Coordinates of N, CA and C in Angstrom, one line a residue:
Chain A
S1252 N 9.1 -31.2 254.9 CA 9.4 -29.9 254.4 C 10.8 -29.6 254.5
Q1253 N 11.2 -28.6 253.7 CA 12.7 -28.2 253.7 C 12.9 -27.1 254.7
T1254 N 14.1 -27.2 255.3 CA 14.6 -26.2 256.3 C 16.0 -25.9 256.0
I1255 N 16.4 -24.6 256.2 CA 17.7 -24.2 256.1 C 18.2 -23.6 257.4
H1256 N 19.4 -24.0 257.8 CA 19.9 -23.5 259.1 C 21.3 -22.8 258.8
Q1257 N 21.5 -21.8 259.6 CA 22.8 -21.1 259.6 C 23.3 -20.9 261.0
W1258 N 24.6 -21.0 261.2 CA 25.2 -20.7 262.5 C 26.6 -20.3 262.3
P1259 N 27.1 -19.5 263.2 CA 26.3 -18.9 264.3 C 25.4 -17.8 263.8
A1260 N 24.5 -17.3 264.7 CA 23.6 -16.3 264.3 C 24.3 -14.9 264.3
T1261 N 25.2 -14.8 265.3 CA 26.0 -13.5 265.4 C 27.4 -13.9 265.7
L1262 N 28.3 -13.1 265.2 CA 29.7 -13.3 265.4 C 30.5 -12.0 265.4
V1263 N 31.4 -11.8 266.4 CA 32.2 -10.7 266.5 C 33.7 -11.2 266.4
Q1264 N 34.4 -10.8 265.4 CA 35.8 -11.3 265.3 C 36.8 -10.1 265.1
P1265 N 38.0 -10.3 265.6 CA 39.0 -9.2 265.3 C 39.6 -9.4 263.9
V1266 N 40.1 -8.2 263.4 CA 40.7 -8.2 262.1 C 41.9 -9.3 262.1
G1267 N 42.0 -10.0 261.0 CA 43.1 -11.0 260.9 C 42.8 -12.3 261.4
S1268 N 41.7 -12.5 262.1 CA 41.3 -13.8 262.6 C 40.6 -14.6 261.5
P1269 N 40.5 -16.0 261.7 CA 39.9 -16.8 260.7 C 38.3 -16.8 260.8
L1270 N 37.7 -17.3 259.8 CA 36.2 -17.3 259.8 C 35.7 -18.7 259.3
S1271 N 34.6 -19.1 259.9 CA 33.9 -20.3 259.4 C 32.4 -20.1 259.7
L1272 N 31.6 -20.0 258.6 CA 30.2 -20.0 258.7 C 29.6 -21.2 258.1
E1273 N 28.6 -21.7 258.7 CA 28.0 -23.0 258.2 C 26.6 -22.8 257.8
C1274 N 26.2 -23.6 256.8 CA 24.8 -23.6 256.3 C 24.4 -25.0 256.0
T1275 N 23.3 -25.4 256.5 CA 22.8 -26.8 256.2 C 21.4 -26.8 255.8
V1276 N 21.1 -27.6 254.8 CA 19.7 -27.7 254.3 C 19.2 -29.1 254.6
E1277 N 18.0 -29.1 255.1 CA 17.3 -30.4 255.4 C 16.1 -30.6 254.5
G1278 N 15.8 -31.9 254.2 CA 14.6 -32.2 253.5 C 14.6 -32.2 252.0
T1279 N 15.8 -32.1 251.4 CA 16.0 -32.1 249.9 C 17.3 -32.7 249.6
S1280 N 17.5 -33.1 248.3 CA 18.8 -33.6 247.9 C 19.3 -32.8 246.7
N1281 N 20.7 -32.8 246.7 CA 21.4 -32.1 245.6 C 20.8 -30.7 245.3
P1282 N 20.7 -29.9 246.4 CA 20.2 -28.5 246.1 C 21.3 -27.7 245.5
N1283 N 21.0 -26.6 244.8 CA 21.9 -25.6 244.5 C 22.0 -24.7 245.7
L1284 N 23.3 -24.3 246.1 CA 23.5 -23.6 247.3 C 24.2 -22.2 247.0
Y1285 N 23.9 -21.2 247.8 CA 24.4 -19.9 247.5 C 24.8 -19.2 248.8
W1286 N 25.9 -18.4 248.7 CA 26.2 -17.5 249.8 C 26.1 -16.1 249.3
Y1287 N 25.4 -15.2 250.1 CA 25.2 -13.8 249.8 C 25.8 -13.0 250.9
R1288 N 26.2 -11.8 250.6 CA 26.5 -10.8 251.7 C 25.7 -9.6 251.5
Q1289 N 25.2 -9.0 252.6 CA 24.4 -7.8 252.6 C 25.1 -6.8 253.5
A1290 N 25.8 -5.9 253.0 CA 26.5 -4.9 253.8 C 25.5 -3.8 254.2
A1291 N 25.8 -3.1 255.2 CA 25.0 -2.0 255.7 C 24.6 -1.0 254.6
G1292 N 23.3 -0.8 254.4 CA 22.9 0.2 253.4 C 23.2 -0.2 251.9
R1293 N 23.5 -1.5 251.7 CA 23.7 -1.9 250.4 C 22.9 -3.1 250.1
G1294 N 22.8 -3.5 248.8 CA 22.0 -4.6 248.4 C 22.7 -5.9 248.6
L1295 N 22.0 -7.0 248.1 CA 22.5 -8.3 248.2 C 23.6 -8.6 247.2
Q1296 N 24.7 -9.1 247.6 CA 25.8 -9.4 246.7 C 26.0 -10.9 246.7
L1297 N 25.9 -11.6 245.6 CA 26.2 -13.0 245.5 C 27.7 -13.2 245.6
L1298 N 28.1 -14.1 246.5 CA 29.5 -14.4 246.8 C 29.9 -15.7 246.1
F1299 N 29.2 -16.8 246.4 CA 29.5 -18.1 245.8 C 28.2 -18.8 245.5
Y1300 N 28.3 -19.8 244.6 CA 27.2 -20.7 244.4 C 27.7 -22.1 244.0
S1301 N 26.9 -23.1 244.3 CA 27.4 -24.4 244.1 C 26.3 -25.3 243.6
I1302 N 26.6 -26.0 242.5 CA 25.5 -26.9 242.0 C 25.7 -28.4 242.4
G1303 N 26.8 -28.6 243.2 CA 27.1 -30.0 243.7 C 28.3 -30.0 244.5
I1304 N 28.6 -31.1 245.1 CA 29.8 -31.3 245.9 C 31.0 -31.0 245.0
D1305 N 31.9 -30.1 245.6 CA 33.2 -29.8 244.9 C 32.9 -29.0 243.6
Q1306 N 31.7 -28.5 243.4 CA 31.4 -27.6 242.3 C 31.0 -26.3 242.8
I1307 N 31.9 -25.4 242.9 CA 31.7 -24.1 243.5 C 32.2 -23.0 242.6
S1308 N 31.4 -22.0 242.4 CA 31.8 -20.8 241.5 C 31.8 -19.6 242.4
S1309 N 32.8 -18.8 242.1 CA 33.0 -17.5 242.9 C 32.5 -16.4 242.0
E1310 N 31.8 -15.5 242.6 CA 31.2 -14.3 241.8 C 32.1 -13.1 241.9
V1311 N 32.8 -12.9 243.0 CA 33.5 -11.7 243.2 C 34.9 -12.1 243.9
P1312 N 36.0 -11.4 243.5 CA 37.3 -11.6 244.1 C 37.3 -11.1 245.5
Q1313 N 37.8 -11.8 246.5 CA 37.8 -11.4 247.9 C 38.7 -12.4 248.6
N1314 N 38.8 -12.1 249.9 CA 39.6 -13.1 250.7 C 38.7 -14.1 251.4
L1315 N 37.6 -14.4 250.8 CA 36.7 -15.4 251.3 C 36.7 -16.7 250.4
S1316 N 36.4 -17.8 250.9 CA 36.3 -19.0 250.1 C 35.1 -19.8 250.6
A1317 N 34.7 -20.8 249.8 CA 33.6 -21.6 250.1 C 33.9 -23.1 249.9
S1318 N 33.3 -23.9 250.6 CA 33.5 -25.4 250.4 C 32.1 -26.1 250.6
R1319 N 32.0 -27.2 250.0 CA 30.8 -28.0 250.2 C 31.2 -29.5 250.5
P1320 N 31.5 -29.7 251.7 CA 32.0 -31.1 252.1 C 30.9 -32.2 252.0
Q1321 N 29.6 -31.8 252.1 CA 28.6 -32.8 252.0 C 27.5 -32.2 251.1
D1322 N 26.6 -33.0 250.6 CA 25.6 -32.5 249.6 C 24.7 -31.4 250.1
R1323 N 24.4 -31.3 251.4 CA 23.5 -30.3 252.0 C 24.2 -29.4 252.9
Q1324 N 25.6 -29.3 252.9 CA 26.3 -28.4 253.8 C 27.2 -27.5 253.0
F1325 N 27.1 -26.2 253.3 CA 27.9 -25.2 252.6 C 28.6 -24.4 253.6
I1326 N 29.9 -24.2 253.4 CA 30.7 -23.5 254.4 C 31.4 -22.3 253.8
L1327 N 31.4 -21.2 254.5 CA 32.0 -20.0 254.0 C 33.2 -19.7 255.0
S1328 N 34.4 -19.5 254.4 CA 35.6 -19.4 255.3 C 36.5 -18.2 254.9
S1329 N 37.3 -17.8 255.8 CA 38.4 -16.9 255.5 C 39.6 -17.2 256.4
K1330 N 40.8 -17.0 255.9 CA 41.9 -17.2 256.7 C 42.3 -16.0 257.6
K1331 N 42.0 -14.8 257.0 CA 42.3 -13.5 257.7 C 41.2 -12.5 257.4
L1332 N 40.4 -12.2 258.4 CA 39.3 -11.3 258.1 C 39.8 -9.8 258.0
L1333 N 39.0 -9.1 257.1 CA 39.3 -7.7 257.0 C 38.1 -6.9 257.6
L1334 N 38.2 -5.6 257.9 CA 37.1 -4.8 258.4 C 36.0 -4.8 257.4
S1335 N 36.3 -4.8 256.1 CA 35.3 -4.8 255.0 C 34.5 -6.1 254.9
D1336 N 34.9 -7.1 255.6 CA 34.1 -8.3 255.6 C 32.9 -8.3 256.5
S1337 N 32.8 -7.2 257.3 CA 31.6 -7.1 258.2 C 30.3 -7.0 257.3
G1338 N 29.3 -7.7 257.8 CA 28.0 -7.7 257.1 C 27.1 -8.8 257.5
F1339 N 26.0 -8.9 256.8 CA 25.0 -9.9 257.1 C 25.2 -11.0 256.0
Y1340 N 25.5 -12.2 256.4 CA 25.7 -13.3 255.5 C 24.5 -14.2 255.4
L1341 N 24.1 -14.4 254.2 CA 22.9 -15.2 254.0 C 23.2 -16.4 253.1
C1342 N 22.7 -17.5 253.5 CA 22.8 -18.8 252.7 C 21.4 -19.0 252.1
A1343 N 21.4 -19.5 250.9 CA 20.1 -19.8 250.2 C 20.2 -21.1 249.4
W1344 N 19.1 -21.7 249.1 CA 19.1 -22.9 248.3 C 17.9 -22.9 247.3
T1345 N 18.1 -23.7 246.2 CA 17.0 -23.9 245.3 C 17.2 -25.3 244.7
L1346 N 16.1 -25.8 244.1 CA 16.1 -27.1 243.5 C 16.8 -27.0 242.1
G1347 N 18.0 -27.6 242.0 CA 18.6 -27.7 240.7 C 18.5 -26.5 239.7
Q1348 N 18.7 -26.8 238.5 CA 18.6 -25.8 237.4 C 17.1 -25.7 237.0
G1349 N 16.7 -24.5 236.7 CA 15.3 -24.3 236.3 C 14.6 -23.2 237.0
P1350 N 13.3 -23.0 236.7 CA 12.5 -21.9 237.3 C 12.0 -22.2 238.7
Y1351 N 12.9 -22.5 239.6 CA 12.5 -22.8 241.0 C 12.7 -21.6 241.9
E1352 N 11.9 -21.7 243.0 CA 11.9 -20.7 244.0 C 13.2 -20.8 244.8
Q1353 N 13.7 -19.6 245.3 CA 14.9 -19.7 246.1 C 14.5 -19.4 247.5
Y1354 N 15.1 -20.1 248.4 CA 14.8 -20.0 249.9 C 16.0 -19.6 250.6
F1355 N 15.8 -18.7 251.6 CA 16.9 -18.2 252.4 C 16.9 -18.6 253.8
G1356 N 18.2 -18.7 254.4 CA 18.3 -19.0 255.8 C 18.2 -17.7 256.6
P1357 N 18.3 -17.9 258.0 CA 18.1 -16.8 258.9 C 19.3 -15.8 258.9
G1358 N 20.4 -16.1 258.4 CA 21.5 -15.2 258.3 C 22.5 -15.2 259.5
T1359 N 23.7 -14.8 259.2 CA 24.7 -14.6 260.3 C 25.2 -13.1 260.2
R1360 N 25.1 -12.5 261.4 CA 25.6 -11.1 261.5 C 27.1 -11.1 261.9
L1361 N 28.0 -10.7 261.0 CA 29.4 -10.7 261.3 C 29.9 -9.3 261.5
T1362 N 30.5 -9.0 262.6 CA 31.2 -7.8 262.9 C 32.6 -8.0 263.0
V1363 N 33.4 -7.3 262.2 CA 34.9 -7.5 262.3 C 35.4 -6.2 263.0
T1364 N 36.1 -6.4 264.1 CA 36.5 -5.2 264.9 C 38.1 -5.0 264.8
Chain B
K438 N 24.2 -4.9 230.5 CA 24.2 -5.5 231.8 C 22.8 -5.6 232.3
Q439 N 22.4 -6.8 232.9 CA 21.1 -7.0 233.4 C 20.9 -6.4 234.8
E440 N 19.9 -5.6 234.9 CA 19.7 -4.9 236.2 C 18.3 -4.9 236.6
V441 N 18.1 -4.8 237.9 CA 16.8 -4.8 238.5 C 16.7 -3.5 239.4
T442 N 15.7 -2.7 239.2 CA 15.5 -1.5 240.0 C 14.2 -1.4 240.7
Q443 N 14.3 -0.9 241.9 CA 13.0 -0.8 242.7 C 12.9 0.7 243.1
I444 N 11.7 1.2 242.8 CA 11.4 2.6 243.2 C 10.0 2.6 243.8
P445 N 9.8 3.3 244.9 CA 10.8 4.2 245.6 C 11.7 3.3 246.5
A446 N 12.8 3.9 247.1 CA 13.6 3.2 248.0 C 13.0 3.1 249.4
A447 N 12.1 4.0 249.7 CA 11.4 4.0 251.0 C 10.0 4.6 250.8
L448 N 9.1 4.1 251.6 CA 7.7 4.5 251.5 C 7.0 4.4 252.8
S449 N 6.3 5.4 253.2 CA 5.6 5.5 254.4 C 4.1 5.8 254.2
V450 N 3.2 4.9 254.7 CA 1.8 5.0 254.4 C 1.0 4.8 255.7
P451 N -0.2 5.4 255.8 CA -1.0 5.1 257.0 C -1.7 3.8 256.9
E452 N -1.9 3.2 258.0 CA -2.6 1.9 258.1 C -3.9 1.9 257.3
G453 N -4.1 0.8 256.6 CA -5.4 0.6 255.9 C -5.3 1.0 254.4
E454 N -4.2 1.6 254.1 CA -4.1 2.1 252.7 C -3.6 0.9 251.8
N455 N -4.1 0.9 250.5 CA -3.7 0.0 249.5 C -2.4 0.6 248.9
L456 N -1.4 -0.2 248.6 CA -0.2 0.3 248.1 C 0.4 -0.6 247.0
V457 N 1.3 0.0 246.2 CA 1.9 -0.7 245.1 C 3.4 -0.4 245.2
L458 N 4.2 -1.5 245.1 CA 5.6 -1.5 245.1 C 6.0 -1.8 243.6
N459 N 7.0 -1.1 243.1 CA 7.4 -1.3 241.7 C 8.8 -1.9 241.6
C460 N 8.9 -2.7 240.5 CA 10.2 -3.4 240.2 C 10.3 -3.3 238.7
S461 N 11.5 -2.9 238.2 CA 11.7 -2.9 236.7 C 13.0 -3.7 236.4
F462 N 13.0 -4.3 235.3 CA 14.2 -5.1 234.9 C 14.5 -4.8 233.4
T463 N 15.8 -4.9 233.1 CA 16.3 -4.4 231.8 C 16.2 -5.4 230.7
D464 N 15.9 -6.7 230.9 CA 15.9 -7.7 229.9 C 14.7 -8.5 230.1
S465 N 13.9 -8.7 229.0 CA 12.6 -9.4 229.1 C 12.8 -10.9 229.0
A466 N 14.0 -11.4 228.8 CA 14.2 -12.8 228.7 C 14.5 -13.4 230.1
I467 N 13.4 -13.7 230.8 CA 13.5 -14.1 232.2 C 12.9 -15.5 232.4
Y468 N 13.4 -16.2 233.4 CA 12.7 -17.5 233.8 C 11.5 -17.1 234.7
N469 N 11.8 -16.3 235.7 CA 10.8 -15.9 236.7 C 11.2 -14.7 237.5
L470 N 10.3 -14.3 238.3 CA 10.5 -13.1 239.2 C 10.0 -13.5 240.6
Q471 N 10.8 -13.1 241.6 CA 10.4 -13.5 242.9 C 10.4 -12.3 243.8
W472 N 9.3 -12.1 244.6 CA 9.2 -11.1 245.6 C 9.5 -11.6 247.0
F473 N 10.4 -10.9 247.7 CA 10.8 -11.3 249.1 C 10.4 -10.2 250.1
R474 N 10.3 -10.6 251.3 CA 10.2 -9.7 252.4 C 11.4 -9.9 253.4
Q475 N 11.9 -8.8 253.9 CA 13.0 -8.9 254.8 C 12.7 -8.0 256.0
D476 N 12.6 -8.6 257.2 CA 12.5 -7.8 258.4 C 13.9 -7.5 258.9
P477 N 14.0 -6.4 259.7 CA 15.4 -6.0 260.2 C 16.1 -7.1 260.9
G478 N 17.3 -7.4 260.4 CA 18.2 -8.4 261.1 C 17.8 -9.8 260.8
K479 N 16.9 -10.0 259.8 CA 16.4 -11.4 259.5 C 16.8 -11.8 258.1
G480 N 16.5 -13.0 257.8 CA 16.7 -13.5 256.4 C 15.6 -13.1 255.5
L481 N 15.6 -13.5 254.3 CA 14.6 -13.2 253.3 C 13.5 -14.2 253.3
T482 N 12.2 -13.8 253.3 CA 11.1 -14.7 253.2 C 10.5 -14.5 251.8
S483 N 10.3 -15.7 251.1 CA 9.7 -15.6 249.8 C 8.2 -15.4 249.9
L484 N 7.8 -14.4 249.2 CA 6.3 -14.0 249.2 C 5.6 -14.6 248.0
L485 N 6.1 -14.4 246.8 CA 5.4 -14.8 245.6 C 6.5 -15.1 244.6
L486 N 6.2 -16.1 243.7 CA 7.1 -16.4 242.6 C 6.2 -16.4 241.4
I487 N 6.6 -15.6 240.4 CA 5.8 -15.5 239.1 C 6.7 -16.1 238.0
Q488 N 6.2 -17.1 237.3 CA 6.9 -17.7 236.2 C 6.8 -16.8 235.0
S489 N 7.7 -16.9 234.0 CA 7.6 -16.0 232.9 C 6.3 -16.1 232.1
S490 N 5.7 -17.3 232.2 CA 4.5 -17.5 231.4 C 3.2 -17.0 232.1
Q491 N 3.4 -16.5 233.4 CA 2.3 -16.0 234.1 C 2.2 -14.5 234.1
R492 N 0.9 -14.0 234.4 CA 0.7 -12.6 234.5 C 0.6 -12.1 235.9
E493 N 0.2 -13.0 236.8 CA 0.1 -12.5 238.2 C 0.0 -13.7 239.1
Q494 N 0.3 -13.5 240.4 CA 0.1 -14.4 241.4 C -0.4 -13.7 242.7
T495 N -1.2 -14.5 243.4 CA -1.9 -13.9 244.6 C -1.7 -14.8 245.8
S496 N -1.5 -14.1 246.9 CA -1.4 -14.8 248.2 C -1.9 -13.9 249.3
G497 N -3.1 -14.2 249.8 CA -3.8 -13.4 250.8 C -4.0 -12.0 250.3
R498 N -3.4 -11.0 251.0 CA -3.6 -9.6 250.7 C -2.5 -9.1 249.6
L499 N -1.7 -10.0 249.2 CA -0.7 -9.7 248.2 C -1.0 -10.2 246.8
N500 N -0.7 -9.3 245.9 CA -0.9 -9.7 244.5 C 0.3 -9.1 243.7
A501 N 1.0 -10.0 243.0 CA 2.1 -9.6 242.2 C 1.8 -9.8 240.7
S502 N 2.1 -8.8 239.9 CA 1.9 -8.9 238.5 C 3.2 -8.8 237.7
L503 N 3.2 -9.3 236.5 CA 4.4 -9.4 235.7 C 4.0 -9.0 234.3
D504 N 4.8 -8.0 233.7 CA 4.7 -7.6 232.3 C 6.1 -7.6 231.8
K505 N 6.4 -8.8 231.1 CA 7.7 -9.0 230.6 C 8.1 -8.0 229.5
S506 N 7.1 -7.7 228.7 CA 7.4 -6.8 227.5 C 7.8 -5.4 227.9
S507 N 7.3 -5.0 229.0 CA 7.7 -3.6 229.5 C 8.7 -3.7 230.6
G508 N 9.1 -4.9 231.0 CA 10.1 -5.1 232.0 C 9.7 -4.6 233.4
R509 N 8.5 -4.9 233.8 CA 7.9 -4.4 235.0 C 7.2 -5.5 235.8
S510 N 7.3 -5.4 237.1 CA 6.4 -6.1 238.0 C 6.0 -5.2 239.1
T511 N 4.8 -5.5 239.6 CA 4.3 -4.7 240.8 C 3.8 -5.6 241.9
L512 N 4.0 -5.2 243.1 CA 3.5 -6.0 244.3 C 2.5 -5.1 244.9
Y513 N 1.2 -5.5 244.9 CA 0.1 -4.8 245.4 C -0.2 -5.4 246.8
I514 N -0.3 -4.5 247.8 CA -0.6 -4.9 249.2 C -1.9 -4.2 249.5
A515 N -2.9 -5.0 249.8 CA -4.2 -4.5 250.1 C -4.4 -4.3 251.6
A516 N -5.1 -3.2 252.0 CA -5.4 -2.9 253.4 C -4.2 -3.1 254.3
S517 N -3.2 -2.3 254.1 CA -1.9 -2.4 254.7 C -2.0 -2.3 256.3
Q518 N -1.1 -3.1 256.9 CA -1.1 -3.1 258.4 C 0.3 -2.8 258.9
P519 N 0.4 -2.4 260.2 CA 1.7 -2.1 260.7 C 2.7 -3.3 260.6
G520 N 2.1 -4.5 260.7 CA 2.9 -5.7 260.6 C 3.5 -5.9 259.2
D521 N 3.0 -5.2 258.2 CA 3.6 -5.2 256.8 C 4.9 -4.4 256.7
S522 N 5.2 -3.7 257.7 CA 6.4 -2.9 257.7 C 7.7 -3.8 257.6
A523 N 8.4 -3.6 256.5 CA 9.6 -4.4 256.2 C 10.2 -3.9 255.0
T524 N 11.3 -4.5 254.6 CA 11.9 -4.2 253.2 C 11.4 -5.3 252.3
Y525 N 11.0 -4.8 251.1 CA 10.5 -5.7 250.1 C 11.5 -5.7 248.9
L526 N 11.9 -6.9 248.6 CA 12.9 -7.1 247.5 C 12.4 -7.9 246.4
C527 N 12.7 -7.4 245.2 CA 12.3 -8.1 243.9 C 13.6 -8.7 243.4
A528 N 13.5 -9.9 242.8 CA 14.6 -10.6 242.3 C 14.2 -11.3 241.0
V529 N 15.1 -11.2 240.0 CA 14.8 -11.8 238.7 C 15.8 -12.9 238.3
K530 N 15.3 -14.0 237.8 CA 16.2 -15.0 237.2 C 16.2 -14.8 235.7
F531 N 17.3 -14.3 235.2 CA 17.4 -14.1 233.7 C 17.8 -15.4 233.0
W532 N 17.4 -15.5 231.8 CA 17.6 -16.7 231.0 C 19.1 -17.1 231.0
N533 N 20.0 -16.1 230.7 CA 21.4 -16.4 230.5 C 22.2 -16.2 231.7
A534 N 21.6 -16.2 232.9 CA 22.3 -16.0 234.1 C 22.4 -17.3 234.9
G535 N 22.4 -18.4 234.3 CA 22.4 -19.7 235.0 C 21.3 -19.8 236.0
N536 N 21.6 -20.2 237.2 CA 20.6 -20.4 238.2 C 20.6 -19.3 239.3
M537 N 21.0 -18.1 238.9 CA 21.2 -17.0 239.8 C 20.2 -15.9 239.7
L538 N 19.9 -15.3 240.8 CA 19.0 -14.2 240.9 C 19.7 -12.9 240.9
T539 N 19.1 -11.9 240.2 CA 19.6 -10.5 240.2 C 18.6 -9.7 241.1
F540 N 19.1 -9.1 242.1 CA 18.2 -8.4 243.1 C 18.1 -6.9 242.8
G541 N 16.9 -6.4 243.1 CA 16.8 -4.9 243.2 C 17.3 -4.5 244.5
G542 N 17.3 -3.1 244.7 CA 17.8 -2.6 246.0 C 16.8 -2.6 247.1
G543 N 15.6 -2.9 246.8 CA 14.6 -3.0 247.8 C 13.8 -1.7 248.0
T544 N 12.6 -1.9 248.6 CA 11.8 -0.8 249.0 C 11.5 -1.0 250.5
R545 N 11.9 0.0 251.3 CA 11.6 -0.1 252.8 C 10.3 0.5 253.1
L546 N 9.4 -0.3 253.5 CA 8.0 0.1 253.8 C 7.7 0.3 255.2
M547 N 7.1 1.4 255.6 CA 6.6 1.6 256.9 C 5.2 1.9 256.9
V548 N 4.4 1.1 257.6 CA 3.0 1.4 257.7 C 2.7 1.9 259.1
K549 N 2.2 3.1 259.2 CA 2.0 3.8 260.5 C 0.6 3.5 261.0
P550 N 0.5 3.2 262.3 CA -0.8 2.9 262.9 C -1.7 4.2 262.9

């Protein structure tokens, strides 16, 4: 069966510090991968999605970036965090293109102080 | 612009009551619609996936219906329990949106013992 992992679960970082969040999927190949952010009192915002290694699309302009160094690994990064980057970051995957179900990881709670 | 709306934003019911959560979407050209549950501080758990060709899906005490022509879906929860308390999110995969989901704002449900 497929499993999706995220780490760390919780992170507190000062403004201006770098960020690296990791997401790994097990039990499937060539998944579509997604990064979402859920800010307090707001809905889910799609940040990045990837249909393959080195194939990443950005949905909103921000100081975040994403990379996919391996087929089942998706990383969210920042060189300098802003206060507004605080939120709950969720990774998700789905099988390729088509009417497939989307599955979410447990999330990372990021607080920028 | 393709949008997904969930009303009400919050709902409180006594234990044992049958209830209906609503989801509406602005474009009937959809691949599928997915209902999720989110507990506080946790990721999203997929509850039901309805393909565009289907009218409803059932899982235990949950039943989701889909009416594409009217742009509506409902999630019916029978004999509600305190453990059903969570936020319920509806997400639509539109035909021309690639492999991405458009989320509603969610309904926060509280079932009182």
